[in-house]
PDB file of C-alpha atoms in Angstrom:
ATOM      1  CA  UNK I   1     277.030 104.908 233.258  1.00 83.00           C
ATOM      2  CA  UNK I   2     277.649 104.453 229.544  1.00 94.00           C
ATOM      3  CA  UNK I   3     276.027 103.761 226.201  1.00 98.00           C
ATOM      4  CA  UNK I   4     277.555 101.566 223.509  1.00 98.00           C
ATOM      5  CA  UNK I   5     275.831 101.184 220.138  1.00 98.00           C
ATOM      6  CA  UNK I   6     276.763  98.163 218.008  1.00 97.00           C
ATOM      7  CA  UNK I   7     275.684  96.628 214.715  1.00 96.00           C
ATOM      8  CA  UNK I   8     274.828  93.009 214.002  1.00 94.00           C
ATOM      9  CA  UNK I   9     276.020  93.318 210.429  1.00 94.00           C
ATOM     10  CA  UNK I  10     273.895  91.988 207.599  1.00 93.00           C
ATOM     11  CA  UNK I  11     274.319  88.206 207.592  1.00 90.00           C
ATOM     12  CA  UNK I  12     273.207  86.649 210.848  1.00 84.00           C
ATOM     13  CA  UNK I  13     275.967  84.831 212.695  1.00 80.00           C
ATOM     14  CA  UNK I  14     278.738  85.897 210.299  1.00 87.00           C
ATOM     15  CA  UNK I  15     279.164  89.637 210.645  1.00 93.00           C
ATOM     16  CA  UNK I  16     278.981  90.279 214.384  1.00 92.00           C
ATOM     17  CA  UNK I  17     282.388  91.272 215.764  1.00 94.00           C
ATOM     18  CA  UNK I  18     283.879  89.815 218.945  1.00 95.00           C
ATOM     19  CA  UNK I  19     283.900  93.282 220.483  1.00 96.00           C
ATOM     20  CA  UNK I  20     280.204  93.799 219.769  1.00 96.00           C
ATOM     21  CA  UNK I  21     279.354  90.381 221.193  1.00 95.00           C
ATOM     22  CA  UNK I  22     281.315  91.181 224.340  1.00 97.00           C
ATOM     23  CA  UNK I  23     279.393  94.442 224.778  1.00 97.00           C
ATOM     24  CA  UNK I  24     276.090  92.606 224.394  1.00 97.00           C
ATOM     25  CA  UNK I  25     277.042  89.997 226.988  1.00 97.00           C
ATOM     26  CA  UNK I  26     278.424  92.367 229.622  1.00 96.00           C
ATOM     27  CA  UNK I  27     276.022  95.341 229.512  1.00 97.00           C
ATOM     28  CA  UNK I  28     273.644  95.917 232.409  1.00 97.00           C
ATOM     29  CA  UNK I  29     270.787  96.262 229.934  1.00 97.00           C
ATOM     30  CA  UNK I  30     270.473  95.521 226.207  1.00 98.00           C
ATOM     31  CA  UNK I  31     268.049  97.094 223.746  1.00 98.00           C
ATOM     32  CA  UNK I  32     267.688  95.845 220.178  1.00 97.00           C
ATOM     33  CA  UNK I  33     266.086  97.057 216.961  1.00 95.00           C
ATOM     34  CA  UNK I  34     266.138  93.813 215.008  1.00 90.00           C
ATOM     35  CA  UNK I  35     263.470  91.250 214.228  1.00 82.00           C
ATOM     36  CA  UNK I  36     262.914  87.686 213.066  1.00 84.00           C
ATOM     37  CA  UNK I  37     265.785  85.259 213.457  1.00 87.00           C
ATOM     38  CA  UNK I  38     268.170  88.011 214.526  1.00 89.00           C
ATOM     39  CA  UNK I  39     265.957  88.833 217.501  1.00 92.00           C
ATOM     40  CA  UNK I  40     265.640  85.154 218.413  1.00 92.00           C
ATOM     41  CA  UNK I  41     269.428  84.749 218.269  1.00 91.00           C
ATOM     42  CA  UNK I  42     269.989  87.807 220.461  1.00 93.00           C
ATOM     43  CA  UNK I  43     267.446  86.565 222.973  1.00 94.00           C
ATOM     44  CA  UNK I  44     269.480  83.386 223.347  1.00 94.00           C
ATOM     45  CA  UNK I  45     272.491  85.519 224.276  1.00 95.00           C
ATOM     46  CA  UNK I  46     270.528  88.032 226.383  1.00 96.00           C
ATOM     47  CA  UNK I  47     267.095  86.682 227.378  1.00 96.00           C
ATOM     48  CA  UNK I  48     266.471  89.948 229.247  1.00 96.00           C
ATOM     49  CA  UNK I  49     266.861  92.258 226.243  1.00 96.00           C
ATOM     50  CA  UNK I  50     264.174  94.790 225.413  1.00 96.00           C
ATOM     51  CA  UNK I  51     263.030  95.022 221.815  1.00 96.00           C
ATOM     52  CA  UNK I  52     262.581  98.485 220.332  1.00 96.00           C
ATOM     53  CA  UNK I  53     260.586  97.025 217.458  1.00 93.00           C
ATOM     54  CA  UNK I  54     257.407  97.264 219.542  1.00 93.00           C
ATOM     55  CA  UNK I  55     257.282 101.014 218.872  1.00 96.00           C
ATOM     56  CA  UNK I  56     256.368 100.460 215.230  1.00 92.00           C
ATOM     57  CA  UNK I  57     252.643 100.674 214.523  1.00 90.00           C
ATOM     58  CA  UNK I  58     250.482 100.763 211.420  1.00 87.00           C
ATOM     59  CA  UNK I  59     250.038 104.354 210.260  1.00 89.00           C
ATOM     60  CA  UNK I  60     252.358 105.774 212.933  1.00 92.00           C
ATOM     61  CA  UNK I  61     254.576 108.693 211.924  1.00 92.00           C
ATOM     62  CA  UNK I  62     258.081 107.206 211.679  1.00 91.00           C
ATOM     63  CA  UNK I  63     259.953 110.154 213.233  1.00 93.00           C
ATOM     64  CA  UNK I  64     257.752 109.805 216.323  1.00 96.00           C
ATOM     65  CA  UNK I  65     258.561 106.094 216.412  1.00 96.00           C
ATOM     66  CA  UNK I  66     262.267 106.930 216.472  1.00 96.00           C
ATOM     67  CA  UNK I  67     261.789 109.468 219.270  1.00 97.00           C
ATOM     68  CA  UNK I  68     259.974 106.846 221.340  1.00 97.00           C
ATOM     69  CA  UNK I  69     262.816 104.360 220.785  1.00 97.00           C
ATOM     70  CA  UNK I  70     265.421 106.932 221.795  1.00 98.00           C
ATOM     71  CA  UNK I  71     263.514 107.824 224.936  1.00 97.00           C
ATOM     72  CA  UNK I  72     263.187 104.198 226.038  1.00 97.00           C
ATOM     73  CA  UNK I  73     266.947 103.702 225.868  1.00 97.00           C
ATOM     74  CA  UNK I  74     267.796 107.043 227.440  1.00 97.00           C
ATOM     75  CA  UNK I  75     265.577 106.428 230.476  1.00 96.00           C
ATOM     76  CA  UNK I  76     267.725 103.404 231.325  1.00 95.00           C
ATOM     77  CA  UNK I  77     270.989 105.198 230.520  1.00 95.00           C
ATOM     78  CA  UNK I  78     270.086 108.131 232.777  1.00 95.00           C
ATOM     79  CA  UNK I  79     269.497 105.704 235.647  1.00 94.00           C
ATOM     80  CA  UNK I  80     273.233 105.036 235.720  1.00 92.00           C
ATOM     81  CA  UNK I  81     273.300 101.679 233.948  1.00 93.00           C
ATOM     82  CA  UNK I  82     275.741 100.511 231.275  1.00 96.00           C
ATOM     83  CA  UNK I  83     273.606 100.178 228.165  1.00 97.00           C
ATOM     84  CA  UNK I  84     274.188  98.341 224.895  1.00 98.00           C
ATOM     85  CA  UNK I  85     271.893  99.160 221.968  1.00 98.00           C
ATOM     86  CA  UNK I  86     271.982  96.738 219.044  1.00 97.00           C
ATOM     87  CA  UNK I  87     270.947  97.594 215.494  1.00 96.00           C
ATOM     88  CA  UNK I  88     270.813  95.744 212.188  1.00 93.00           C
ATOM     89  CA  UNK I  89     273.696  96.259 209.782  1.00 94.00           C
ATOM     90  CA  UNK I  90     275.940  99.281 210.409  1.00 96.00           C
ATOM     91  CA  UNK I  91     274.382 101.392 213.181  1.00 96.00           C
ATOM     92  CA  UNK I  92     275.424 104.683 211.579  1.00 96.00           C
ATOM     93  CA  UNK I  93     274.077 103.981 208.086  1.00 95.00           C
ATOM     94  CA  UNK I  94     270.393 104.642 207.354  1.00 90.00           C
ATOM     95  CA  UNK I  95     269.667 104.386 211.048  1.00 93.00           C
ATOM     96  CA  UNK I  96     268.187 107.489 212.688  1.00 95.00           C
ATOM     97  CA  UNK I  97     267.893 106.160 216.235  1.00 97.00           C
ATOM     98  CA  UNK I  98     271.626 105.536 216.871  1.00 98.00           C
ATOM     99  CA  UNK I  99     272.467 109.105 215.825  1.00 98.00           C
ATOM    100  CA  UNK I 100     269.647 110.452 217.999  1.00 98.00           C
ATOM    101  CA  UNK I 101     270.976 108.410 220.919  1.00 98.00           C
ATOM    102  CA  UNK I 102     274.503 109.714 220.490  1.00 98.00           C
ATOM    103  CA  UNK I 103     273.220 113.305 220.507  1.00 98.00           C
ATOM    104  CA  UNK I 104     271.024 112.693 223.550  1.00 97.00           C
ATOM    105  CA  UNK I 105     273.844 110.988 225.453  1.00 97.00           C
ATOM    106  CA  UNK I 106     276.217 113.856 224.734  1.00 96.00           C
ATOM    107  CA  UNK I 107     273.641 116.370 225.949  1.00 96.00           C
ATOM    108  CA  UNK I 108     273.083 114.334 229.130  1.00 96.00           C
ATOM    109  CA  UNK I 109     276.807 113.971 229.805  1.00 96.00           C
ATOM    110  CA  UNK I 110     276.730 110.207 229.338  1.00 96.00           C
ATOM    111  CA  UNK I 111     279.798 108.467 227.916  1.00 96.00           C
ATOM    112  CA  UNK I 112     278.741 107.028 224.544  1.00 97.00           C
ATOM    113  CA  UNK I 113     280.384 105.167 221.680  1.00 97.00           C
ATOM    114  CA  UNK I 114     279.084 103.980 218.321  1.00 97.00           C
ATOM    115  CA  UNK I 115     280.958 101.012 216.859  1.00 97.00           C
ATOM    116  CA  UNK I 116     280.930 100.298 213.100  1.00 95.00           C
ATOM    117  CA  UNK I 117     279.343  97.191 211.644  1.00 95.00           C
ATOM    118  CA  UNK I 118     279.267  95.522 208.247  1.00 95.00           C
ATOM    119  CA  UNK I 119     276.809  97.447 206.082  1.00 95.00           C
ATOM    120  CA  UNK I 120     274.638  96.627 203.090  1.00 94.00           C
ATOM    121  CA  UNK I 121     276.913  98.541 200.728  1.00 95.00           C
ATOM    122  CA  UNK I 122     279.920  96.513 201.905  1.00 96.00           C
ATOM    123  CA  UNK I 123     277.968  93.370 200.971  1.00 96.00           C
ATOM    124  CA  UNK I 124     276.844  94.961 197.698  1.00 97.00           C
ATOM    125  CA  UNK I 125     280.387  95.622 196.497  1.00 97.00           C
ATOM    126  CA  UNK I 126     281.393  92.042 197.277  1.00 96.00           C
ATOM    127  CA  UNK I 127     278.279  90.328 195.888  1.00 97.00           C
ATOM    128  CA  UNK I 128     278.146  92.328 192.654  1.00 97.00           C
ATOM    129  CA  UNK I 129     281.886  92.538 192.089  1.00 97.00           C
ATOM    130  CA  UNK I 130     281.882  96.334 192.074  1.00 96.00           C
ATOM    131  CA  UNK I 131     284.785  98.548 193.101  1.00 96.00           C
ATOM    132  CA  UNK I 132     283.745 102.118 194.018  1.00 95.00           C
ATOM    133  CA  UNK I 133     287.345 103.167 193.527  1.00 94.00           C
ATOM    134  CA  UNK I 134     287.250 102.534 189.782  1.00 93.00           C
ATOM    135  CA  UNK I 135     284.964 105.383 188.747  1.00 93.00           C
ATOM    136  CA  UNK I 136     283.679 106.712 192.035  1.00 96.00           C
ATOM    137  CA  UNK I 137     280.322 106.176 193.704  1.00 97.00           C
ATOM    138  CA  UNK I 138     277.246 108.298 194.384  1.00 97.00           C
ATOM    139  CA  UNK I 139     274.902 107.209 197.134  1.00 96.00           C
ATOM    140  CA  UNK I 140     271.596 108.675 198.301  1.00 96.00           C
ATOM    141  CA  UNK I 141     268.119 107.774 199.453  1.00 96.00           C
ATOM    142  CA  UNK I 142     265.700 107.148 196.561  1.00 96.00           C
ATOM    143  CA  UNK I 143     262.909 109.535 197.597  1.00 96.00           C
ATOM    144  CA  UNK I 144     265.438 112.235 198.439  1.00 95.00           C
ATOM    145  CA  UNK I 145     266.874 111.888 194.948  1.00 96.00           C
ATOM    146  CA  UNK I 146     263.399 112.119 193.411  1.00 96.00           C
ATOM    147  CA  UNK I 147     262.213 115.035 195.521  1.00 95.00           C
ATOM    148  CA  UNK I 148     265.209 117.362 195.449  1.00 96.00           C
ATOM    149  CA  UNK I 149     267.458 118.826 192.785  1.00 95.00           C
ATOM    150  CA  UNK I 150     270.383 116.432 192.637  1.00 92.00           C
ATOM    151  CA  UNK I 151     273.071 116.270 189.966  1.00 90.00           C
ATOM    152  CA  UNK I 152     274.140 112.817 188.809  1.00 95.00           C
ATOM    153  CA  UNK I 153     277.409 111.827 187.160  1.00 95.00           C
ATOM    154  CA  UNK I 154     276.484 108.829 184.975  1.00 96.00           C
ATOM    155  CA  UNK I 155     280.164 107.943 184.561  1.00 95.00           C
ATOM    156  CA  UNK I 156     280.196 106.830 188.226  1.00 96.00           C
ATOM    157  CA  UNK I 157     278.290 104.119 190.072  1.00 97.00           C
ATOM    158  CA  UNK I 158     274.960 105.237 191.567  1.00 98.00           C
ATOM    159  CA  UNK I 159     273.353 103.579 194.593  1.00 98.00           C
ATOM    160  CA  UNK I 160     269.793 104.528 195.561  1.00 98.00           C
ATOM    161  CA  UNK I 161     268.793 103.304 198.997  1.00 97.00           C
ATOM    162  CA  UNK I 162     265.322 102.342 200.224  1.00 95.00           C
ATOM    163  CA  UNK I 163     263.886 102.117 196.732  1.00 96.00           C
ATOM    164  CA  UNK I 164     261.098 100.030 198.265  1.00 95.00           C
ATOM    165  CA  UNK I 165     259.897 103.189 200.039  1.00 93.00           C
ATOM    166  CA  UNK I 166     260.172 105.466 196.991  1.00 95.00           C
ATOM    167  CA  UNK I 167     257.632 108.278 196.953  1.00 90.00           C
ATOM    168  CA  UNK I 168     256.302 107.949 200.495  1.00 87.00           C
ATOM    169  CA  UNK I 169     255.999 111.526 201.743  1.00 86.00           C
ATOM    170  CA  UNK I 170     253.782 110.589 204.703  1.00 85.00           C
ATOM    171  CA  UNK I 171     256.593 108.753 206.529  1.00 80.00           C
ATOM    172  CA  UNK I 172     253.959 106.231 207.600  1.00 85.00           C
ATOM    173  CA  UNK I 173     254.269 103.563 204.897  1.00 85.00           C
ATOM    174  CA  UNK I 174     256.715 100.731 204.392  1.00 83.00           C
ATOM    175  CA  UNK I 175     256.181 100.151 200.673  1.00 89.00           C
ATOM    176  CA  UNK I 176     255.993 101.972 197.357  1.00 93.00           C
ATOM    177  CA  UNK I 177     253.730 102.109 194.319  1.00 93.00           C
ATOM    178  CA  UNK I 178     254.453 101.317 190.628  1.00 94.00           C
ATOM    179  CA  UNK I 179     253.538 104.905 189.716  1.00 96.00           C
ATOM    180  CA  UNK I 180     256.212 106.225 192.079  1.00 96.00           C
ATOM    181  CA  UNK I 181     258.818 103.830 190.710  1.00 97.00           C
ATOM    182  CA  UNK I 182     257.857 105.033 187.222  1.00 97.00           C
ATOM    183  CA  UNK I 183     258.584 108.616 188.315  1.00 97.00           C
ATOM    184  CA  UNK I 184     261.944 107.527 189.707  1.00 97.00           C
ATOM    185  CA  UNK I 185     262.817 105.863 186.400  1.00 98.00           C
ATOM    186  CA  UNK I 186     261.686 108.921 184.465  1.00 98.00           C
ATOM    187  CA  UNK I 187     263.989 111.181 186.439  1.00 98.00           C
ATOM    188  CA  UNK I 188     266.912 108.758 186.075  1.00 98.00           C
ATOM    189  CA  UNK I 189     266.365 108.708 182.315  1.00 97.00           C
ATOM    190  CA  UNK I 190     267.556 112.309 182.217  1.00 97.00           C
ATOM    191  CA  UNK I 191     271.041 110.777 182.545  1.00 97.00           C
ATOM    192  CA  UNK I 192     270.644 107.150 181.444  1.00 97.00           C
ATOM    193  CA  UNK I 193     268.995 105.486 178.436  1.00 97.00           C
ATOM    194  CA  UNK I 194     265.792 103.571 179.082  1.00 98.00           C
ATOM    195  CA  UNK I 195     267.421 100.261 178.139  1.00 97.00           C
ATOM    196  CA  UNK I 196     270.220 100.716 180.686  1.00 98.00           C
ATOM    197  CA  UNK I 197     270.472  97.683 182.981  1.00 98.00           C
ATOM    198  CA  UNK I 198     269.921  98.436 186.666  1.00 98.00           C
ATOM    199  CA  UNK I 199     270.131  95.990 189.551  1.00 98.00           C
ATOM    200  CA  UNK I 200     267.631  95.353 192.335  1.00 98.00           C
ATOM    201  CA  UNK I 201     269.880  94.255 195.171  1.00 98.00           C
ATOM    202  CA  UNK I 202     269.109  92.681 198.530  1.00 97.00           C
ATOM    203  CA  UNK I 203     271.931  91.372 200.707  1.00 95.00           C
ATOM    204  CA  UNK I 204     271.464  87.884 202.079  1.00 93.00           C
ATOM    205  CA  UNK I 205     270.579  88.110 205.758  1.00 88.00           C
ATOM    206  CA  UNK I 206     270.804  84.347 206.394  1.00 86.00           C
ATOM    207  CA  UNK I 207     273.926  82.179 206.825  1.00 83.00           C
ATOM    208  CA  UNK I 208     272.912  80.143 203.767  1.00 84.00           C
ATOM    209  CA  UNK I 209     271.509  81.155 200.391  1.00 87.00           C
ATOM    210  CA  UNK I 210     272.336  83.955 197.995  1.00 93.00           C
ATOM    211  CA  UNK I 211     271.712  87.646 197.667  1.00 96.00           C
ATOM    212  CA  UNK I 212     269.137  89.068 195.284  1.00 97.00           C
ATOM    213  CA  UNK I 213     270.733  90.655 192.236  1.00 98.00           C
ATOM    214  CA  UNK I 214     267.940  91.040 189.689  1.00 98.00           C
ATOM    215  CA  UNK I 215     268.739  92.961 186.524  1.00 98.00           C
ATOM    216  CA  UNK I 216     265.965  94.940 184.836  1.00 98.00           C
ATOM    217  CA  UNK I 217     265.833  97.659 182.217  1.00 98.00           C
ATOM    218  CA  UNK I 218     265.503 101.110 183.724  1.00 98.00           C
ATOM    219  CA  UNK I 219     262.362 101.723 181.668  1.00 98.00           C
ATOM    220  CA  UNK I 220     260.766  98.645 183.285  1.00 98.00           C
ATOM    221  CA  UNK I 221     261.495  99.657 186.872  1.00 97.00           C
ATOM    222  CA  UNK I 222     257.839 100.345 187.676  1.00 96.00           C
ATOM    223  CA  UNK I 223     257.102  96.618 187.375  1.00 96.00           C
ATOM    224  CA  UNK I 224     259.804  95.610 189.846  1.00 96.00           C
ATOM    225  CA  UNK I 225     259.031  93.835 193.098  1.00 96.00           C
ATOM    226  CA  UNK I 226     260.641  95.643 196.012  1.00 96.00           C
ATOM    227  CA  UNK I 227     260.864  95.331 199.786  1.00 94.00           C
ATOM    228  CA  UNK I 228     262.138  97.466 202.644  1.00 91.00           C
ATOM    229  CA  UNK I 229     265.689  96.188 202.087  1.00 93.00           C
ATOM    230  CA  UNK I 230     265.835  96.625 198.296  1.00 97.00           C
ATOM    231  CA  UNK I 231     268.611  98.851 196.971  1.00 97.00           C
ATOM    232  CA  UNK I 232     268.715 100.111 193.393  1.00 98.00           C
ATOM    233  CA  UNK I 233     272.156  99.886 191.819  1.00 98.00           C
ATOM    234  CA  UNK I 234     272.682 101.903 188.640  1.00 98.00           C
ATOM    235  CA  UNK I 235     275.981 100.870 187.004  1.00 97.00           C
ATOM    236  CA  UNK I 236     278.083 103.574 185.413  1.00 96.00           C
ATOM    237  CA  UNK I 237     277.774 104.162 181.694  1.00 95.00           C
ATOM    238  CA  UNK I 238     280.730 102.479 180.037  1.00 88.00           C
ATOM    239  CA  UNK I 239     281.844 105.331 177.815  1.00 86.00           C
ATOM    240  CA  UNK I 240     285.400 106.561 178.554  1.00 88.00           C
ATOM    241  CA  UNK I 241     285.859 109.220 181.209  1.00 90.00           C
ATOM    242  CA  UNK I 242     286.202 112.698 179.720  1.00 91.00           C
ATOM    243  CA  UNK I 243     289.444 114.444 180.598  1.00 93.00           C
ATOM    244  CA  UNK I 244     289.102 117.914 182.103  1.00 94.00           C
ATOM    245  CA  UNK I 245     291.798 119.641 180.085  1.00 96.00           C
ATOM    246  CA  UNK I 246     291.868 122.762 182.239  1.00 96.00           C
ATOM    247  CA  UNK I 247     292.774 120.881 185.388  1.00 95.00           C
ATOM    248  CA  UNK I 248     295.033 118.440 183.584  1.00 95.00           C
ATOM    249  CA  UNK I 249     297.074 121.364 182.241  1.00 95.00           C
ATOM    250  CA  UNK I 250     297.185 122.904 185.723  1.00 95.00           C
ATOM    251  CA  UNK I 251     298.385 119.619 187.179  1.00 95.00           C
ATOM    252  CA  UNK I 252     301.056 119.085 184.540  1.00 95.00           C
ATOM    253  CA  UNK I 253     302.287 122.656 184.967  1.00 95.00           C
ATOM    254  CA  UNK I 254     303.177 122.106 188.624  1.00 93.00           C
TER     255      UNK I 254
END
């Protein structure tokens, strides 16, 4: 009786590890939260897999959807089977269900493991030629940034996830509105000039083709076309980093 959670990575057929593939092939039962070509590929490997995507419904409260997905997997796990649950990308990044499953398995005394996968930010750094080690990186969900008091350091890279869902407080939608994107831009302009270039990024999910890396002015963000996989990348302002003299003196005094 065990539960193993794996990620497909982002690009179909390129990012799946040998270990993850082995878990998929040898599990007693496989559940998957993927769709499209990824689901078709998985069904070739495991024709008996159960898709968790069926729990989504128009107007359904997303947290309830995630609870239903968790419960479907846990019913099988509690029956004593060895379960493999497959998720898109990295199963621990912007994925509620894997974390819910790990908590439920621990509570039920079921051996569970979550394996890392290649994530969208790993693709982002490679595709855009960005190194988070140069000036640091800030990363948060777009609506969370808009809704709560968050402090931004414009001298570091900023990544805002799920910009295509910006402003949805109902947790029932899978899109955004220009007026909400305009609010997001307005808040960002507390730290960045309106003519600052930002990047609408979407990793390439197919073995061929390119990623989306569309540059727009921050002040024009409301006119951007977004999807559920769009990430907003706000490059750091290029002015030199300001030395903190207090801590520099403390460091040099040691």
